[in-house]
Structure formats: structure tokens, C-alpha cells
PDB file of C-alpha atoms in Angstrom:
ATOM      1  CA  MET A 126      -9.358   8.174  16.255  1.00 33.00           C
ATOM      2  CA  ALA A 127      -8.207   4.529  16.454  1.00 35.00           C
ATOM      3  CA  ALA A 128      -5.639   3.453  13.862  1.00 42.00           C
ATOM      4  CA  GLN A 129      -6.529   0.798  11.418  1.00 45.00           C
ATOM      5  CA  HIS A 130      -4.141  -1.884  10.428  1.00 48.00           C
ATOM      6  CA  GLY A 131      -3.979  -4.503   7.757  1.00 50.00           C
ATOM      7  CA  ARG A 132      -3.021  -8.050   7.773  1.00 49.00           C
ATOM      8  CA  THR A 133       0.037 -10.075   8.648  1.00 45.00           C
ATOM      9  CA  THR A 134       0.546 -12.536   5.750  1.00 48.00           C
ATOM     10  CA  ALA A 135       3.663 -14.533   6.725  1.00 49.00           C
ATOM     11  CA  GLY A 136       6.050 -15.242   9.587  1.00 57.00           C
ATOM     12  CA  GLY A 137       3.397 -16.129  12.147  1.00 83.00           C
ATOM     13  CA  ALA A 138       4.175 -15.116  15.723  1.00 86.00           C
ATOM     14  CA  LYS A 139       7.408 -13.385  14.724  1.00 90.00           C
ATOM     15  CA  ALA A 140       5.474 -11.139  12.153  1.00 93.00           C
ATOM     16  CA  GLU A 141       2.844 -10.416  14.878  1.00 95.00           C
ATOM     17  CA  ALA A 142       5.613  -9.362  17.265  1.00 95.00           C
ATOM     18  CA  VAL A 143       7.117  -7.023  14.555  1.00 96.00           C
ATOM     19  CA  ARG A 144       3.604  -5.537  14.037  1.00 96.00           C
ATOM     20  CA  ARG A 145       3.232  -4.903  17.774  1.00 96.00           C
ATOM     21  CA  VAL A 146       6.486  -3.161  17.879  1.00 96.00           C
ATOM     22  CA  VAL A 147       6.263  -0.972  14.697  1.00 97.00           C
ATOM     23  CA  THR A 148       2.567   0.037  14.916  1.00 97.00           C
ATOM     24  CA  PRO A 149       3.268   3.049  17.212  1.00 97.00           C
ATOM     25  CA  ALA A 150       5.831   4.436  14.693  1.00 97.00           C
ATOM     26  CA  VAL A 151       3.494   3.931  11.773  1.00 97.00           C
ATOM     27  CA  ASP A 152       0.527   5.549  13.689  1.00 97.00           C
ATOM     28  CA  ALA A 153       2.778   8.496  14.750  1.00 97.00           C
ATOM     29  CA  ALA A 154       3.547   9.129  11.061  1.00 96.00           C
ATOM     30  CA  GLY A 155      -0.243   9.190  10.302  1.00 96.00           C
ATOM     31  CA  LEU A 156       0.040   6.234   8.090  1.00 97.00           C
ATOM     32  CA  TYR A 157      -1.736   2.888   7.603  1.00 96.00           C
ATOM     33  CA  LEU A 158       0.109  -0.387   8.425  1.00 96.00           C
ATOM     34  CA  GLU A 159      -0.784  -2.499   5.375  1.00 94.00           C
ATOM     35  CA  ASP A 160       1.201  -5.573   5.928  1.00 94.00           C
ATOM     36  CA  VAL A 161       4.062  -7.319   7.738  1.00 96.00           C
ATOM     37  CA  VAL A 162       5.868 -10.333   6.411  1.00 95.00           C
ATOM     38  CA  VAL A 163       8.887 -11.969   8.168  1.00 94.00           C
ATOM     39  CA  THR A 164      10.898 -14.604   6.209  1.00 93.00           C
ATOM     40  CA  GLN A 165      14.171 -16.423   6.823  1.00 89.00           C
ATOM     41  CA  ALA A 166      17.008 -15.936   4.222  1.00 84.00           C
ATOM     42  CA  GLY A 167      19.822 -18.242   5.284  1.00 86.00           C
ATOM     43  CA  ALA A 168      21.136 -17.020   8.671  1.00 87.00           C
ATOM     44  CA  LYS A 169      19.283 -13.730   8.365  1.00 91.00           C
ATOM     45  CA  SER A 170      15.741 -12.699   8.612  1.00 91.00           C
ATOM     46  CA  VAL A 171      13.956 -10.427   6.137  1.00 94.00           C
ATOM     47  CA  VAL A 172      11.273  -8.178   7.604  1.00 95.00           C
ATOM     48  CA  ARG A 173       8.973  -6.466   5.026  1.00 96.00           C
ATOM     49  CA  VAL A 174       6.694  -3.809   6.248  1.00 97.00           C
ATOM     50  CA  THR A 175       4.207  -2.203   3.842  1.00 96.00           C
ATOM     51  CA  VAL A 176       2.704   1.162   4.670  1.00 97.00           C
ATOM     52  CA  ASP A 177       0.137   3.375   2.983  1.00 96.00           C
ATOM     53  CA  LEU A 178      -1.731   6.573   3.350  1.00 95.00           C
ATOM     54  CA  PRO A 179      -5.063   6.480   5.143  1.00 95.00           C
ATOM     55  CA  GLU A 180      -7.936   5.489   2.907  1.00 92.00           C
ATOM     56  CA  ASP A 181      -9.505   8.945   2.903  1.00 91.00           C
ATOM     57  CA  VAL A 182      -6.398  10.588   1.481  1.00 92.00           C
ATOM     58  CA  LEU A 183      -5.880  10.965  -2.334  1.00 90.00           C
ATOM     59  CA  GLY A 184      -2.572  10.770  -3.936  1.00 87.00           C
ATOM     60  CA  SER A 185       0.657   8.830  -3.169  1.00 88.00           C
ATOM     61  CA  LEU A 186       3.038   8.605  -0.281  1.00 90.00           C
ATOM     62  CA  ASP A 187       5.947  10.866  -0.821  1.00 92.00           C
ATOM     63  CA  SER A 188       9.603   9.654  -0.505  1.00 92.00           C
ATOM     64  CA  ASP A 189      10.286  12.014   2.453  1.00 94.00           C
ATOM     65  CA  THR A 190       7.510  10.552   4.579  1.00 94.00           C
ATOM     66  CA  LEU A 191       8.564   7.192   3.584  1.00 94.00           C
ATOM     67  CA  GLY A 192      12.093   7.825   4.620  1.00 95.00           C
ATOM     68  CA  ASP A 193      11.004   9.220   7.987  1.00 96.00           C
ATOM     69  CA  VAL A 194       8.756   6.279   8.810  1.00 97.00           C
ATOM     70  CA  SER A 195      11.490   3.922   7.705  1.00 96.00           C
ATOM     71  CA  ARG A 196      13.898   5.424  10.231  1.00 96.00           C
ATOM     72  CA  ALA A 197      11.256   5.326  12.989  1.00 97.00           C
ATOM     73  CA  ILE A 198      10.520   1.657  12.253  1.00 96.00           C
ATOM     74  CA  SER A 199      14.117   0.731  12.260  1.00 94.00           C
ATOM     75  CA  ALA A 200      14.663   2.539  15.578  1.00 95.00           C
ATOM     76  CA  ALA A 201      11.628   0.714  17.124  1.00 95.00           C
ATOM     77  CA  LEU A 202      12.955  -2.591  15.935  1.00 94.00           C
ATOM     78  CA  ASP A 203      16.454  -1.937  17.376  1.00 91.00           C
ATOM     79  CA  ALA A 204      14.958  -0.716  20.678  1.00 92.00           C
ATOM     80  CA  ASP A 205      12.988  -3.937  21.094  1.00 89.00           C
ATOM     81  CA  ASP A 206      15.068  -7.059  20.055  1.00 84.00           C
ATOM     82  CA  VAL A 207      11.872  -8.673  18.531  1.00 90.00           C
ATOM     83  CA  VAL A 208      14.015 -10.029  15.609  1.00 89.00           C
ATOM     84  CA  PRO A 209      17.040 -11.633  17.142  1.00 84.00           C
ATOM     85  CA  GLY A 210      20.259 -11.758  15.139  1.00 86.00           C
ATOM     86  CA  ALA A 211      20.881 -10.111  11.758  1.00 89.00           C
ATOM     87  CA  TYR A 212      18.046  -9.001   9.577  1.00 91.00           C
ATOM     88  CA  THR A 213      17.156  -6.790   6.638  1.00 93.00           C
ATOM     89  CA  LEU A 214      14.453  -4.447   6.901  1.00 94.00           C
ATOM     90  CA  GLU A 215      12.418  -3.370   3.768  1.00 95.00           C
ATOM     91  CA  ILE A 216       9.831  -0.676   3.928  1.00 95.00           C
ATOM     92  CA  SER A 217       7.517  -0.215   0.949  1.00 94.00           C
ATOM     93  CA  THR A 218       4.187   1.220  -0.299  1.00 93.00           C
ATOM     94  CA  PRO A 219       1.663  -1.180  -2.063  1.00 91.00           C
ATOM     95  CA  GLY A 220       2.220   0.443  -5.375  1.00 85.00           C
ATOM     96  CA  THR A 221       0.089   0.282  -8.466  1.00 84.00           C
ATOM     97  CA  SER A 222       0.526  -3.532  -8.872  1.00 86.00           C
ATOM     98  CA  ARG A 223      -1.527  -4.197  -5.707  1.00 87.00           C
ATOM     99  CA  PRO A 224      -4.739  -6.029  -6.627  1.00 92.00           C
ATOM    100  CA  LEU A 225      -7.807  -4.038  -5.470  1.00 93.00           C
ATOM    101  CA  THR A 226      -9.616  -6.483  -3.321  1.00 88.00           C
ATOM    102  CA  GLU A 227     -10.652  -4.602  -0.212  1.00 89.00           C
ATOM    103  CA  LEU A 228     -12.882  -1.594   0.110  1.00 89.00           C
ATOM    104  CA  ARG A 229      -9.947   0.472   1.406  1.00 91.00           C
ATOM    105  CA  HIS A 230      -7.950  -0.321  -1.723  1.00 93.00           C
ATOM    106  CA  PHE A 231     -10.731   1.043  -3.870  1.00 94.00           C
ATOM    107  CA  ARG A 232     -10.903   4.188  -1.700  1.00 93.00           C
ATOM    108  CA  ARG A 233      -7.125   4.786  -2.113  1.00 94.00           C
ATOM    109  CA  ALA A 234      -7.541   4.273  -5.888  1.00 94.00           C
ATOM    110  CA  ARG A 235      -9.999   7.201  -6.374  1.00 95.00           C
ATOM    111  CA  GLY A 236      -8.730   9.450  -9.256  1.00 94.00           C
ATOM    112  CA  ARG A 237      -7.023   6.551 -10.994  1.00 94.00           C
ATOM    113  CA  LEU A 238      -7.939   4.500 -14.028  1.00 96.00           C
ATOM    114  CA  VAL A 239      -8.971   1.104 -12.868  1.00 96.00           C
ATOM    115  CA  VAL A 240      -9.977  -2.193 -14.561  1.00 97.00           C
ATOM    116  CA  LEU A 241     -12.612  -4.110 -12.740  1.00 97.00           C
ATOM    117  CA  ARG A 242     -12.953  -7.906 -13.309  1.00 96.00           C
ATOM    118  CA  LEU A 243     -16.586  -8.746 -12.451  1.00 96.00           C
ATOM    119  CA  ARG A 244     -17.880 -12.006 -10.833  1.00 95.00           C
ATOM    120  CA  ALA A 245     -20.253 -12.409 -13.844  1.00 95.00           C
ATOM    121  CA  GLY A 246     -17.150 -12.788 -16.079  1.00 94.00           C
ATOM    122  CA  SER A 247     -17.057  -9.404 -17.846  1.00 95.00           C
ATOM    123  CA  THR A 248     -14.697  -6.521 -17.313  1.00 96.00           C
ATOM    124  CA  THR A 249     -15.270  -2.732 -17.012  1.00 96.00           C
ATOM    125  CA  SER A 250     -12.747   0.040 -16.894  1.00 96.00           C
ATOM    126  CA  GLY A 251     -12.650   3.861 -16.216  1.00 96.00           C
ATOM    127  CA  ARG A 252     -11.538   6.432 -13.959  1.00 97.00           C
ATOM    128  CA  LEU A 253     -12.715   5.763 -10.403  1.00 96.00           C
ATOM    129  CA  VAL A 254     -14.116   9.039  -9.064  1.00 96.00           C
ATOM    130  CA  GLU A 255     -15.879   7.964  -5.861  1.00 95.00           C
ATOM    131  CA  VAL A 256     -16.639   5.056  -3.620  1.00 93.00           C
ATOM    132  CA  ASP A 257     -20.277   5.558  -2.437  1.00 91.00           C
ATOM    133  CA  ALA A 258     -20.746   4.781   1.261  1.00 80.00           C
ATOM    134  CA  GLY A 259     -22.191   1.583   2.323  1.00 69.00           C
ATOM    135  CA  ALA A 260     -21.225  -1.246   4.651  1.00 62.00           C
ATOM    136  CA  GLY A 261     -18.743  -3.478   2.950  1.00 57.00           C
ATOM    137  CA  ASP A 262     -20.524  -5.127  -0.111  1.00 60.00           C
ATOM    138  CA  ASP A 263     -23.227  -2.465  -0.148  1.00 84.00           C
ATOM    139  CA  ALA A 264     -20.813   0.064  -1.296  1.00 91.00           C
ATOM    140  CA  GLU A 265     -20.654   1.162  -5.004  1.00 94.00           C
ATOM    141  CA  LEU A 266     -17.864   2.223  -7.131  1.00 95.00           C
ATOM    142  CA  VAL A 267     -18.552   5.185  -9.293  1.00 96.00           C
ATOM    143  CA  LEU A 268     -16.684   5.759 -12.590  1.00 97.00           C
ATOM    144  CA  GLU A 269     -16.163   9.032 -14.366  1.00 96.00           C
ATOM    145  CA  ASP A 270     -18.664   8.083 -17.060  1.00 96.00           C
ATOM    146  CA  GLY A 271     -21.324   7.612 -14.365  1.00 95.00           C
ATOM    147  CA  THR A 272     -21.134   3.847 -14.322  1.00 95.00           C
ATOM    148  CA  ARG A 273     -21.939   2.439 -10.946  1.00 95.00           C
ATOM    149  CA  VAL A 274     -20.511  -1.003  -9.950  1.00 95.00           C
ATOM    150  CA  PRO A 275     -21.493  -2.686  -6.618  1.00 94.00           C
ATOM    151  CA  VAL A 276     -18.384  -3.695  -4.847  1.00 92.00           C
ATOM    152  CA  ALA A 277     -20.074  -7.189  -4.266  1.00 91.00           C
ATOM    153  CA  ASP A 278     -19.975  -7.590  -8.112  1.00 94.00           C
ATOM    154  CA  VAL A 279     -16.122  -7.092  -8.307  1.00 95.00           C
ATOM    155  CA  ARG A 280     -13.902 -10.164  -8.225  1.00 93.00           C
ATOM    156  CA  GLN A 281     -10.772  -8.099  -8.515  1.00 92.00           C
ATOM    157  CA  GLY A 282      -9.610  -4.662  -9.679  1.00 96.00           C
ATOM    158  CA  LYS A 283      -6.281  -3.120 -10.718  1.00 96.00           C
ATOM    159  CA  ILE A 284      -4.935   0.252 -11.302  1.00 94.00           C
ATOM    160  CA  GLU A 285      -3.926   1.038 -14.805  1.00 93.00           C
ATOM    161  CA  VAL A 286      -0.607   2.976 -15.163  1.00 88.00           C
ATOM    162  CA  GLU A 287      -1.199   6.041 -17.231  1.00 84.00           C
ATOM    163  CA  LEU A 288       1.819   6.915 -19.361  1.00 77.00           C
ATOM    164  CA  LYS A 289       0.633  10.560 -19.939  1.00 67.00           C
ATOM    165  CA  ARG A 290       0.399  11.089 -16.093  1.00 57.00           C
ATOM    166  CA  LEU A 291       3.912   9.690 -15.788  1.00 48.00           C
ATOM    167  CA  ASP A 292       5.170  12.138 -18.389  1.00 50.00           C
ATOM    168  CA  GLU A 293       3.512  15.092 -16.577  1.00 52.00           C
ATOM    169  CA  ALA A 294       4.737  14.100 -13.151  1.00 49.00           C
ATOM    170  CA  THR A 295       7.345  16.427 -11.556  1.00 43.00           C
ATOM    171  CA  GLY A 296       9.354  16.204  -8.270  1.00 43.00           C
ATOM    172  CA  ASP A 297       7.643  14.106  -5.509  1.00 43.00           C
ATOM    173  CA  ALA A 298       4.105  14.895  -6.757  1.00 42.00           C
ATOM    174  CA  ASP A 299       3.819  11.319  -7.853  1.00 42.00           C
ATOM    175  CA  PRO A 300       6.323   9.052  -6.251  1.00 40.00           C
ATOM    176  CA  GLU A 301       5.360   6.116  -8.499  1.00 41.00           C
ATOM    177  CA  THR A 302       7.453   7.901 -11.141  1.00 35.00           C
ATOM    178  CA  ASP A 303      11.287   7.814 -10.972  1.00 33.00           C
ATOM    179  CA  THR A 304      12.043  11.382 -11.851  1.00 30.00           C
ATOM    180  CA  ASP A 305      15.725  10.556 -12.585  1.00 32.00           C
ATOM    181  CA  THR A 306      14.949   8.037 -15.185  1.00 29.00           C
ATOM    182  CA  GLY A 307      11.265   8.774 -16.085  1.00 33.00           C
ATOM    183  CA  ALA A 308      10.535   5.059 -15.531  1.00 33.00           C
ATOM    184  CA  ALA A 309       7.439   3.901 -13.681  1.00 35.00           C
ATOM    185  CA  ARG A 310       7.936   2.219 -10.379  1.00 35.00           C
ATOM    186  CA  ASP A 311       5.442  -0.067  -8.664  1.00 38.00           C
ATOM    187  CA  ASP A 312       6.439   0.953  -5.188  1.00 41.00           C
ATOM    188  CA  ILE A 313       8.804   2.836  -3.197  1.00 41.00           C
ATOM    189  CA  THR A 314      11.232   0.872  -1.056  1.00 42.00           C
ATOM    190  CA  GLY A 315      13.546   2.032   1.682  1.00 43.00           C
ATOM    191  CA  SER A 316      15.843  -0.416   3.343  1.00 42.00           C
ATOM    192  CA  ALA A 317      17.747  -0.582   6.551  1.00 42.00           C
ATOM    193  CA  ARG A 318      20.102  -3.318   7.732  1.00 44.00           C
ATOM    194  CA  HIS A 319      20.579  -4.411  11.254  1.00 42.00           C
ATOM    195  CA  GLU A 320      23.469  -6.671  12.232  1.00 42.00           C
ATOM    196  CA  GLU A 321      23.650  -8.272  15.639  1.00 37.00           C
ATOM    197  CA  GLY A 322      26.611  -6.991  17.399  1.00 33.00           C
TER     198      GLY A 322
END
């Protein structure tokens, strides 16, 4: 099955070059390459890579898998001098703060409470239980109470953080919870630093 990859939002040619180099590492981990952003911070570059689970998988990306793919991405960038000089590498997941704007975002949000802002100006919310098949805008979002919302009618959606679920989370079962502090986290970030030498 061919891997799917998201967008490159900043950094132009340099970000595209990073995407080309890190794609095999992300694919080998069985993950989805959501985004690549390369910016300049003084004399250093900052390379931000966002990865996610495939759209047909429920749940959150665990910290062990994120650590493994972070090391693989760092090694791939070190092996191919695509970012010359010193750079900081930041690997993260989209987290609950990501707006739900694409069909794959809604598929990844199955099982979560969502708020949907509709093009007509109204808002509806509930637990998203299914995304009924269809091509793009023909798909429908099915909420737990039976409400069906055509994707074409949704301007934007977002995931609602559930405090009860955060209290019940244990270990790595929900990495959006910091089990050391009990605080909600929007994403998981791993960092690696590369210095030219």
C-alpha cells in the first residue's frame, strides 16, 4: 500500500528536501507524515516534523513510537546533509488543538467529542463514532446520538478535551495526558539537536 503524506507548509524547497529525506523513516514506522516546516532562527534552522497514526487507526501515538521515529528521522537528516549548518529538530503529533479540516482529520477523531462549526453558521457537537464512506465532500460524520452531518456542511471542527478521560488515563494509553503531572498536553514533542562539526 502506498504511503500517504500531508502538506509542507513553510520553508519551500528546503522543507520539500527534508520531506524527501524523512519520508522513508516515517513510512518504515508505519506512520503518516502530516507536515514539514523549516524556518530560520538566527544562524540556525528549525526543522519541525509532524507525524500521526494512519487515518484508519483509533487512539493516540504512544511516546515509545514517537521516540523511535524521532531517532530515525534524526539519523536520516544526519546521513543526508539536506539542512546545512546547525539546526534544531522538533518532532510532534498534531495533538487535540489541530483544527479538523480534512477528511483524514475526522477519521482520526473517531471516538472523541467534537464541536463542528457549520457553513450555515450553527454549531453541533457530540461524540464522533463514524465517518461514512464517500468521496471527499460526499462523506458524512455520524455522531453518537445518530446525528449525521455531511462533511461538505462543516466549515471547521475541533476535538473537545474530556477531563474525565484525562483523569482515567493511565500509562501510555493516552499520551495526550502527562501522567507525571496529570496535566493535559496538546501534543508530544521530541527534540534532537544537530550541530555542524
